[in-house]
Tab-separated table of C-alpha atoms in Angstrom:
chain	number	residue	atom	x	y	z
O	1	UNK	CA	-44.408	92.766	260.873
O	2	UNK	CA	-40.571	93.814	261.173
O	3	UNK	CA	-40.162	96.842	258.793
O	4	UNK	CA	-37.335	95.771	257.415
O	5	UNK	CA	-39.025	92.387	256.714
O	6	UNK	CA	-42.388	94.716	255.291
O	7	UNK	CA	-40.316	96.618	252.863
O	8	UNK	CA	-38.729	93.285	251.651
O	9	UNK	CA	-43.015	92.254	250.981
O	10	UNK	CA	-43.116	95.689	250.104
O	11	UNK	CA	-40.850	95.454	247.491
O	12	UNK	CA	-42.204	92.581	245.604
O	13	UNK	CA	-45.706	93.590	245.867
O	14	UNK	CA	-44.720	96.407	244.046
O	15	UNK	CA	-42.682	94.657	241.762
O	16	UNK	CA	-45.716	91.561	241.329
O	17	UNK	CA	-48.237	94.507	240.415
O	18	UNK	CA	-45.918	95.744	237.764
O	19	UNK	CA	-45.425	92.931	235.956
O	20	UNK	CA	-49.185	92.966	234.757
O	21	UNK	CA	-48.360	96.670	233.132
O	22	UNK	CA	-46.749	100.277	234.359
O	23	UNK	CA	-48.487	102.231	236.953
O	24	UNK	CA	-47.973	105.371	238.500
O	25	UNK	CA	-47.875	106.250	242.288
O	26	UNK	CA	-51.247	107.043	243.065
O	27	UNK	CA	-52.265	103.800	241.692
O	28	UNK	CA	-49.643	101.764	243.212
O	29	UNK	CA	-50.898	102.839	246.759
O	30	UNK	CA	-54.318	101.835	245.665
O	31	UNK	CA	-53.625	98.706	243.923
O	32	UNK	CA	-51.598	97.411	246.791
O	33	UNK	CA	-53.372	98.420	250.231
O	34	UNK	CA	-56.217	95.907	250.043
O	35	UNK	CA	-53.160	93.732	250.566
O	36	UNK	CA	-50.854	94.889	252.938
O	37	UNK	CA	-50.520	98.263	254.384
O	38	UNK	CA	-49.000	100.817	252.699
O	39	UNK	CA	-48.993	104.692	252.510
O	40	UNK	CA	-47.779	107.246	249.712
O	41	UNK	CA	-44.722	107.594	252.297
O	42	UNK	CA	-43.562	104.423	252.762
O	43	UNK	CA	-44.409	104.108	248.687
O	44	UNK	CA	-41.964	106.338	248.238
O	45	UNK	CA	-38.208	105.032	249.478
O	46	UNK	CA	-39.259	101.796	247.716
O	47	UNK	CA	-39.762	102.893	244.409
O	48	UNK	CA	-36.568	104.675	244.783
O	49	UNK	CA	-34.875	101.649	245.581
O	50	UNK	CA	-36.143	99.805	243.182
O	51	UNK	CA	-35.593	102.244	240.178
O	52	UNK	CA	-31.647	102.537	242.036
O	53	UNK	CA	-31.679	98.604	241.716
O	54	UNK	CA	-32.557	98.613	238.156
O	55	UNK	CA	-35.502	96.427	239.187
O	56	UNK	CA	-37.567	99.363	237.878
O	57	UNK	CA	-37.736	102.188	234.691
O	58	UNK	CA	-39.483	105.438	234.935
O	59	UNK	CA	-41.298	107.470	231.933
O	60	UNK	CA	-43.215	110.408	231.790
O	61	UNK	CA	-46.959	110.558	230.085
O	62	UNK	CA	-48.912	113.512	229.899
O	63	UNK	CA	-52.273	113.515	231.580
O	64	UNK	CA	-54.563	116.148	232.262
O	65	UNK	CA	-51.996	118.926	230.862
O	66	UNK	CA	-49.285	117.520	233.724
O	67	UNK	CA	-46.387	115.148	233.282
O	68	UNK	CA	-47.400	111.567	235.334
O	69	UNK	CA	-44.418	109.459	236.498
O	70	UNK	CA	-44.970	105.736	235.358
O	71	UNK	CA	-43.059	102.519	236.472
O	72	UNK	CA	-42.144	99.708	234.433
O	73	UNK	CA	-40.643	96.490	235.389
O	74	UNK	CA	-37.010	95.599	234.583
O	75	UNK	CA	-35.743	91.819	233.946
O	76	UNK	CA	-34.020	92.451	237.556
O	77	UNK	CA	-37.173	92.955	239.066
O	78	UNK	CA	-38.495	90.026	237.092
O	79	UNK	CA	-35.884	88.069	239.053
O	80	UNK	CA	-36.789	89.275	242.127
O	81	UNK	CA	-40.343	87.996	241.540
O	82	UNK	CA	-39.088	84.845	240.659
O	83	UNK	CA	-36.523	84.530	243.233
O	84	UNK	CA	-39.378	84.922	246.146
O	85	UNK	CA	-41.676	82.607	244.832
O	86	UNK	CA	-38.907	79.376	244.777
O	87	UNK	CA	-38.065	80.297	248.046
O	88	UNK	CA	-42.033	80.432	248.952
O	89	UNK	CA	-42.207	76.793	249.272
O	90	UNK	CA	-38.779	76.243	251.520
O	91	UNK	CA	-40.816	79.186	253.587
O	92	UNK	CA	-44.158	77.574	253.658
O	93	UNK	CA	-42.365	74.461	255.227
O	94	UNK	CA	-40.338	76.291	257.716
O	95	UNK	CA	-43.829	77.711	258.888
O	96	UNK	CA	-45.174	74.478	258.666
O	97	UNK	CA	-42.790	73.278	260.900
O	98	UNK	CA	-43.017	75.985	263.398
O	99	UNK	CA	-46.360	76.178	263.590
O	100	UNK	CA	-46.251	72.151	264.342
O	101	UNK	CA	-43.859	72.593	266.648
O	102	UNK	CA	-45.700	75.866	268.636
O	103	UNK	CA	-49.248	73.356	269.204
V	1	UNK	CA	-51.749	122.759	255.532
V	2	UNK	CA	-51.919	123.422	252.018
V	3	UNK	CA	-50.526	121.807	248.891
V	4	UNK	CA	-47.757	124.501	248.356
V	5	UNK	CA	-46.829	125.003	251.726
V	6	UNK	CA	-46.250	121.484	252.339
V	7	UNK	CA	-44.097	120.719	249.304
V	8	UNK	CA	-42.172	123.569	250.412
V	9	UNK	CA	-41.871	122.548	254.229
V	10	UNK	CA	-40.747	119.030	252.861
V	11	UNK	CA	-38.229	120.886	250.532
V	12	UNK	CA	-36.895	122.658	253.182
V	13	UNK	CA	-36.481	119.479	255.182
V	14	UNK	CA	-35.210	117.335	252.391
V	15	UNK	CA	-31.854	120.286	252.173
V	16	UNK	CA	-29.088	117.546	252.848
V	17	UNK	CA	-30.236	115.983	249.886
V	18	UNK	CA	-28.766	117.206	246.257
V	19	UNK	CA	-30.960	119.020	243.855
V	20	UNK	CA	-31.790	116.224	241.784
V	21	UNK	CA	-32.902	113.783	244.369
V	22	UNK	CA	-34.836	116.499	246.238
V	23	UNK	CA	-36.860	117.516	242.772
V	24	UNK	CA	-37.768	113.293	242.567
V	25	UNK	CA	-39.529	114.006	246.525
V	26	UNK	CA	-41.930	116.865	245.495
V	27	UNK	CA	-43.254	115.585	242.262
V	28	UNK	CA	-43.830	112.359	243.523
V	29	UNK	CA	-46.246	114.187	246.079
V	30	UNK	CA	-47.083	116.561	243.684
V	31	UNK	CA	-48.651	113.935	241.565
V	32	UNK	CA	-49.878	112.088	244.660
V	33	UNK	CA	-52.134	114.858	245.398
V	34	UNK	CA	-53.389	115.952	241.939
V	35	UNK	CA	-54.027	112.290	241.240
V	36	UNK	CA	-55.817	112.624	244.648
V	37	UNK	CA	-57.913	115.495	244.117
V	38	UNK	CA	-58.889	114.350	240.439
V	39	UNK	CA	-60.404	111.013	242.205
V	40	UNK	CA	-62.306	113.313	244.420
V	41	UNK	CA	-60.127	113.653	247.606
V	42	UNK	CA	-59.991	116.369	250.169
V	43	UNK	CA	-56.718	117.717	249.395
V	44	UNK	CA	-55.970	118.713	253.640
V	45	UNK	CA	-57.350	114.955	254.488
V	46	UNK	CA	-54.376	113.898	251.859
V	47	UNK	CA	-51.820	115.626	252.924
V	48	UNK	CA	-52.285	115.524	256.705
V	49	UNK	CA	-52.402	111.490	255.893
V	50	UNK	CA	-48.900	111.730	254.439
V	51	UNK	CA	-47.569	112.448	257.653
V	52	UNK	CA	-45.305	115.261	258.705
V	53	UNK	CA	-42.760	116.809	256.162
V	54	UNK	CA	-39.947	116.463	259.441
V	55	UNK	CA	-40.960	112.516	259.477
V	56	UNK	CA	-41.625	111.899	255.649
V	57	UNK	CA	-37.626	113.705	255.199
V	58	UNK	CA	-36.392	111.749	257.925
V	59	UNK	CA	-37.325	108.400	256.116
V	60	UNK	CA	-36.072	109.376	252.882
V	61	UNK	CA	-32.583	110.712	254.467
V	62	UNK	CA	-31.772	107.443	256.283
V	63	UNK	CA	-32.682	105.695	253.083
V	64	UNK	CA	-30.372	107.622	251.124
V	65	UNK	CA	-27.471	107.244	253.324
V	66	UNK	CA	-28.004	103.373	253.395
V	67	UNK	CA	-28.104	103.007	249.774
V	68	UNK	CA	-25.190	105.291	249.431
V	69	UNK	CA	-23.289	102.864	250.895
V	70	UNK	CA	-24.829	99.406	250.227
V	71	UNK	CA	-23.245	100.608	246.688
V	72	UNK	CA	-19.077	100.039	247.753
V	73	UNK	CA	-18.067	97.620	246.646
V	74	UNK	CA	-17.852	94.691	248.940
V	75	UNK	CA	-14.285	93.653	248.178
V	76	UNK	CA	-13.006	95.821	250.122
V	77	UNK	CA	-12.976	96.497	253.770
V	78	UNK	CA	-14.933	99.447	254.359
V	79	UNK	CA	-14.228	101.837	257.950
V	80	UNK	CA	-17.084	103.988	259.137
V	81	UNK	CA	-15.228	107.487	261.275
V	82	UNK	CA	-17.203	109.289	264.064
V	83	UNK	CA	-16.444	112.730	262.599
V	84	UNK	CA	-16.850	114.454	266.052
V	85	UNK	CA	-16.027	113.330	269.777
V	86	UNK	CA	-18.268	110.581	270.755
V	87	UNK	CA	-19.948	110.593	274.043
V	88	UNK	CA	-22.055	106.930	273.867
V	89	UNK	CA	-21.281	104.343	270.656
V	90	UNK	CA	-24.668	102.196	269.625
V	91	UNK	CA	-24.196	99.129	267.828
V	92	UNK	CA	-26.638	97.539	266.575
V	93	UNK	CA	-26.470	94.329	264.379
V	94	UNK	CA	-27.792	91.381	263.223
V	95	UNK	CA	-26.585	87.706	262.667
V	96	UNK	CA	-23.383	89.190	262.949
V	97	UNK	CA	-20.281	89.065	264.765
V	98	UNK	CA	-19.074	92.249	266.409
V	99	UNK	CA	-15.146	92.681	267.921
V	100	UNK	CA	-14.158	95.492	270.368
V	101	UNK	CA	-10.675	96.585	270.285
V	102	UNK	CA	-8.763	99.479	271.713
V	103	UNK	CA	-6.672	101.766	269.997
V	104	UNK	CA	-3.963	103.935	271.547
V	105	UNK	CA	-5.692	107.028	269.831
V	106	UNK	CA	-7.995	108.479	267.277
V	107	UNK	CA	-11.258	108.704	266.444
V	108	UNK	CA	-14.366	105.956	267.199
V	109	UNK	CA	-14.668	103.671	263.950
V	110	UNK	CA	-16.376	100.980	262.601
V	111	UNK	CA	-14.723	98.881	260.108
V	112	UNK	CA	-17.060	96.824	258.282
V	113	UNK	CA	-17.258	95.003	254.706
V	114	UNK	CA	-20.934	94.772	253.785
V	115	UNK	CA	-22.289	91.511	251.904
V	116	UNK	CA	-24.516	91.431	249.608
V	117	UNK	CA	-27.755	91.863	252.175
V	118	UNK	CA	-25.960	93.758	254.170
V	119	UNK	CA	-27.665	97.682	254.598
V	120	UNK	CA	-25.520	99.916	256.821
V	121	UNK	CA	-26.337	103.407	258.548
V	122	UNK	CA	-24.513	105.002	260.548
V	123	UNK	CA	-25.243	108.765	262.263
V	124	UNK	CA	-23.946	111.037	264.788
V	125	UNK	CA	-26.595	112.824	267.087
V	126	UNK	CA	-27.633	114.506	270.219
V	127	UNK	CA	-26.014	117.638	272.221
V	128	UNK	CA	-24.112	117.952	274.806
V	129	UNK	CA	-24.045	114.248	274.993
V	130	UNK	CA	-23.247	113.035	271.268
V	131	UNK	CA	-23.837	109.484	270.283
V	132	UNK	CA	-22.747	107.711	267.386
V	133	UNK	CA	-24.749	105.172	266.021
V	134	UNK	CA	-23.423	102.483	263.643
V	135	UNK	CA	-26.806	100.005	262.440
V	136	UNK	CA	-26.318	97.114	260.371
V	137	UNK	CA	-29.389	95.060	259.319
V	138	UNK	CA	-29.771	92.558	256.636
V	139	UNK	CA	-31.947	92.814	253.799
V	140	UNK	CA	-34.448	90.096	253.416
V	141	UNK	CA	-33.457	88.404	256.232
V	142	UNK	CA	-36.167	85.963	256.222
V	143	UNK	CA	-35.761	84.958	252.512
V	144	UNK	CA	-32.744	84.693	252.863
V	145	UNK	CA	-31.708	82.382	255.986
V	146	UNK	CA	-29.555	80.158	254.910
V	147	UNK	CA	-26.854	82.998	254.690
V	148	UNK	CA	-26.932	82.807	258.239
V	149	UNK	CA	-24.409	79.933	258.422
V	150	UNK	CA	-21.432	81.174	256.194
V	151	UNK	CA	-21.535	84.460	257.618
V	152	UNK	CA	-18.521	83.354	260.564
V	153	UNK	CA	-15.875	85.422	258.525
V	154	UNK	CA	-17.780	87.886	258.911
V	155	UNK	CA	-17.742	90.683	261.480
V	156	UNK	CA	-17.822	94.275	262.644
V	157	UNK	CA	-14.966	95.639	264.327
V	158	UNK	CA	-15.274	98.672	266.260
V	159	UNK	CA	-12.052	100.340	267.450
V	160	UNK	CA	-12.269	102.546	270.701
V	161	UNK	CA	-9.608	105.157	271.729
V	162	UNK	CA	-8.437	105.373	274.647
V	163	UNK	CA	-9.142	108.611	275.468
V	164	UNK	CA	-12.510	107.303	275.315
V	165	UNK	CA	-14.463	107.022	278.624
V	166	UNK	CA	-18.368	107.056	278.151
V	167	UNK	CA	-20.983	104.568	277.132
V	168	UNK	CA	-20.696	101.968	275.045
V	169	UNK	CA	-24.302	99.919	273.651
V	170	UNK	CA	-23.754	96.929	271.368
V	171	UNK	CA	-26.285	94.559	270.254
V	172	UNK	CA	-26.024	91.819	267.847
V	173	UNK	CA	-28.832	88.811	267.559
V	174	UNK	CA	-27.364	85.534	266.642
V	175	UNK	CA	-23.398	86.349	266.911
V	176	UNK	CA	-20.775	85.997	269.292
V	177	UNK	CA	-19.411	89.697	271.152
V	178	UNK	CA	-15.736	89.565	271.716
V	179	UNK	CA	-13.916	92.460	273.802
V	180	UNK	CA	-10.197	93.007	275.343
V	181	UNK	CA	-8.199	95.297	276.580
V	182	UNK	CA	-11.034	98.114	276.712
V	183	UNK	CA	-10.508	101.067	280.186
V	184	UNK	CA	-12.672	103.165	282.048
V	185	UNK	CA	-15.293	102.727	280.184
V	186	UNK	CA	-18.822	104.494	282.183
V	187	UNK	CA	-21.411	102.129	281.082
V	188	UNK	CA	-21.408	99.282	278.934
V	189	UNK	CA	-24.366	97.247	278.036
V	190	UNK	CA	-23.655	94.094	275.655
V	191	UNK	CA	-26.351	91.943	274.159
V	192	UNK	CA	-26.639	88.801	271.952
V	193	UNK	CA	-29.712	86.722	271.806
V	194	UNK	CA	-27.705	83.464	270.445
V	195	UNK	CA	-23.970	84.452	270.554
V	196	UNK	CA	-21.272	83.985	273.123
V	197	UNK	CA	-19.803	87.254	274.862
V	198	UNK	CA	-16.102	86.721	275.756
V	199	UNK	CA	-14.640	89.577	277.859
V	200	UNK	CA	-10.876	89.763	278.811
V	201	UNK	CA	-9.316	92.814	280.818
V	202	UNK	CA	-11.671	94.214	280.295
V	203	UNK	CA	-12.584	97.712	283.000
V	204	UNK	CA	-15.989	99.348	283.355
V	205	UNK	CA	-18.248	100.715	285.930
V	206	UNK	CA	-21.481	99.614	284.549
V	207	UNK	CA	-21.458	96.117	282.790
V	208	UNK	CA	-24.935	94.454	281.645
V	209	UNK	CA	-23.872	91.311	279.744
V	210	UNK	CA	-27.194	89.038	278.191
V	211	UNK	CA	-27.049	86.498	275.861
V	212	UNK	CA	-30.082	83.982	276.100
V	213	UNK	CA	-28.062	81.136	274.672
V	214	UNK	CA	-24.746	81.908	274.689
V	215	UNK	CA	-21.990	81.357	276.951
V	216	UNK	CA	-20.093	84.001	278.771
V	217	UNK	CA	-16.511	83.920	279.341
V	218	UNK	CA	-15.210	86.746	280.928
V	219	UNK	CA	-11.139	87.115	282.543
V	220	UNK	CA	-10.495	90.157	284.359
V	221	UNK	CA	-12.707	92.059	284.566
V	222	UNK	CA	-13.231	95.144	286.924
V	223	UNK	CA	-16.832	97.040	287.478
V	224	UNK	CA	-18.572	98.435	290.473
V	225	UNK	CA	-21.652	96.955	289.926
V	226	UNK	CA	-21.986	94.350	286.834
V	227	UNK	CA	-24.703	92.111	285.824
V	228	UNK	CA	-24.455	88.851	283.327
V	229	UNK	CA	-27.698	86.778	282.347
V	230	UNK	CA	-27.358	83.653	280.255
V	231	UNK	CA	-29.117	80.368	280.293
V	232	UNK	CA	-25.895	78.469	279.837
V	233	UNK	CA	-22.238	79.009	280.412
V	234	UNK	CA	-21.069	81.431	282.624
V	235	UNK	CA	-17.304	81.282	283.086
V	236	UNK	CA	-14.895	83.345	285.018
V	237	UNK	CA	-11.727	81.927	285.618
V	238	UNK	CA	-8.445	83.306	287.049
V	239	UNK	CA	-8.786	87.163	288.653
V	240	UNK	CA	-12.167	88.374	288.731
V	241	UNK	CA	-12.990	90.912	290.386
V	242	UNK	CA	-16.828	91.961	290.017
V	243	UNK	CA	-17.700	93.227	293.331
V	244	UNK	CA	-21.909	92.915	292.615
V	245	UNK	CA	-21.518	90.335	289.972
V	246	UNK	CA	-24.940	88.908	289.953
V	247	UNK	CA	-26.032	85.466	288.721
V	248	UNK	CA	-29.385	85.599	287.068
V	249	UNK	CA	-31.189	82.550	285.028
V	250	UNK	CA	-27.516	80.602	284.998
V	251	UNK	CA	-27.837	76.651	284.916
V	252	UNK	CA	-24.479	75.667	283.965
V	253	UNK	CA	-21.501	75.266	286.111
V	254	UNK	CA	-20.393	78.913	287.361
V	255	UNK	CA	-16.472	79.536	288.747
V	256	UNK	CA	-15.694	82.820	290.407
């Protein structure tokens, strides 16, 4: 996949996983591999954007006597969520049609 | 490598960021790898899997600098200045118009307003020969298509001095090339996968013009050895003179 198209995935997979409750890195990466490919580095920039985009909050909980870095999803990144899915149909048409049109 | 030593390598390569935004890096991997090793991982396995501290930085920098300025505002016409001489200027764009244009003196720039999807990075590199490379890509591209069509007004001009005499490499998928007026330049290689490239006086010893489905239009232009691919206009009227122009894959009607 293009990478700037996989961070765009990237970005509401995230986002999709967070809507069910916060989660922390670690998790994240775990949650979301089975799914697409992703590593604690490439985790990383897309949080960032996200929390820069208000799509995302951050708190701190202690665990284990050390501070763990939770993220919570914003309205904004509600929209996002939203957004992608009404333009999933107009997608799975244009596939449709290209995948028609490639036989 | 061990824990310590590689959130301090990564510190180390993270310096051109501020304080702040550095301190964000190493407790995210900080917490990556204690979260790690409490689920039973091997903490060398985990960090080796991260990737190298140079690499991981590298990411994070070019992120930084794109987000830095995807945040002016778009009102406003925004110019991008090569800070040191320029050797070789990469452009590389998408769905996007791009316009050369000479200027009697000054530095290499990019003026550009960014749309919304819009994600710009720009960086100067290499020694001796130093390139400056301006990258535009669009966010989302594929969710977000139908921008494609009212993007005509806008475009990426680049302004070249004309002191200016070395390589020039501009790519742009989808949107027309325009150049005039540009001298001595050494090489110049011009791409556009759907656009038309229109060339006018235009003096170079190197040209390598492609557009797969665009039409080429080019008036005076002077090379030693220049080559133009496209599968449907190719048009050079009035006082051409390309010694070695060669005709590759053309099926329209070609004057010389």
């Amino acid at each position: 996949m293009d990478t700037q198209r996989k961070k765009g995935v990237l970005e509401i997979c995230v986002l999709a996983l967070l809507q069910r409750e916060p989660s922390y890195g670690y998790r994240i990466v775990r949650d979301i591999s089975p799914y697409i490919e992703v590593s604690e580095s490439t985790l990383y920039p897309i949080l960032r954007r996200l929390e820069a985009g208000d799509c995302v909050s951050t708190f701190s909980q202690e665990h284990n006597g050390r501070l763990r870095k939770y993220y919570r999803i914003e309205p904004q990144g509600k929209e996002k969520v939203r957004q992608f899915l009404s333009e999933a149909e107009e997608m799975r048409r244009i596939y449709q049609f290209v995948e028609e049109e490639s036989k | 490598m061990n824990q310590e030593e590689f959130l301090q390598q990564l510190a180390r390569e993270l310096a051109p960021l501020n304080e702040e935004e550095r301190g964000r890096v190493i407790d995210y991997y900080r917490e990556m790898i204690c979260d790690g090793i409490e689920n039973g991982e091997d903490e060398q396995k985990m960090i080796e899997s991260f990737g190298k501290p140079y690499d991981i930085a590298a990411q994070i920098l070019a992120e930084s600098r794109s987000t830095v300025q995807a945040a002016i505002p778009s009102e406003e016409e925004n110019t991008y200045t090569a800070k040191n001489p320029v050797q070789s200027i990469i452009i590389d764009a998408r769905q996007i118009a791009l316009e050369i244009r000479p200027v009697p003196s000054g530095p290499v720039q990019v003026h550009f307003m960014p749309a919304e999807n819009d994600r710009v990075s720009i960086s100067e590199q290499g020694y001796p020969v130093r390139f400056f490379t301006f990258r535009q890509t669009v966010l989302y591209a594929i969710f977000h298509w139908h921008i494609f069509f009212s993007r005509e007004q806008h475009k990426i001009v680049l302004d070249i001095p004309e002191s200016f005499h070395g390589a020039l490499s501009a790519s742009t998928s989808n949107a027309r090339i325009g150049a005039s007026g540009l001298g001595k330049l050494s090489h110049v290689r011009l791409e556009s996968s759907n656009g038309q490239i229109s060339l006018s006086n235009f003096e170079c010893g190197t040209l390598n013009a492609k557009t797969s489905n665009g039409a080429v239009i080019i008036h005076n232009l002077y090379g030693s050895n220049c080559t133009v691919q496209t599968s449907r206009i190719l048009h050079i009227p009035g006082r051409a003179n390309p010694p070695h122009l060669q005709q590759r894959n053309v099926r329209a009607k070609c004057k010389l």
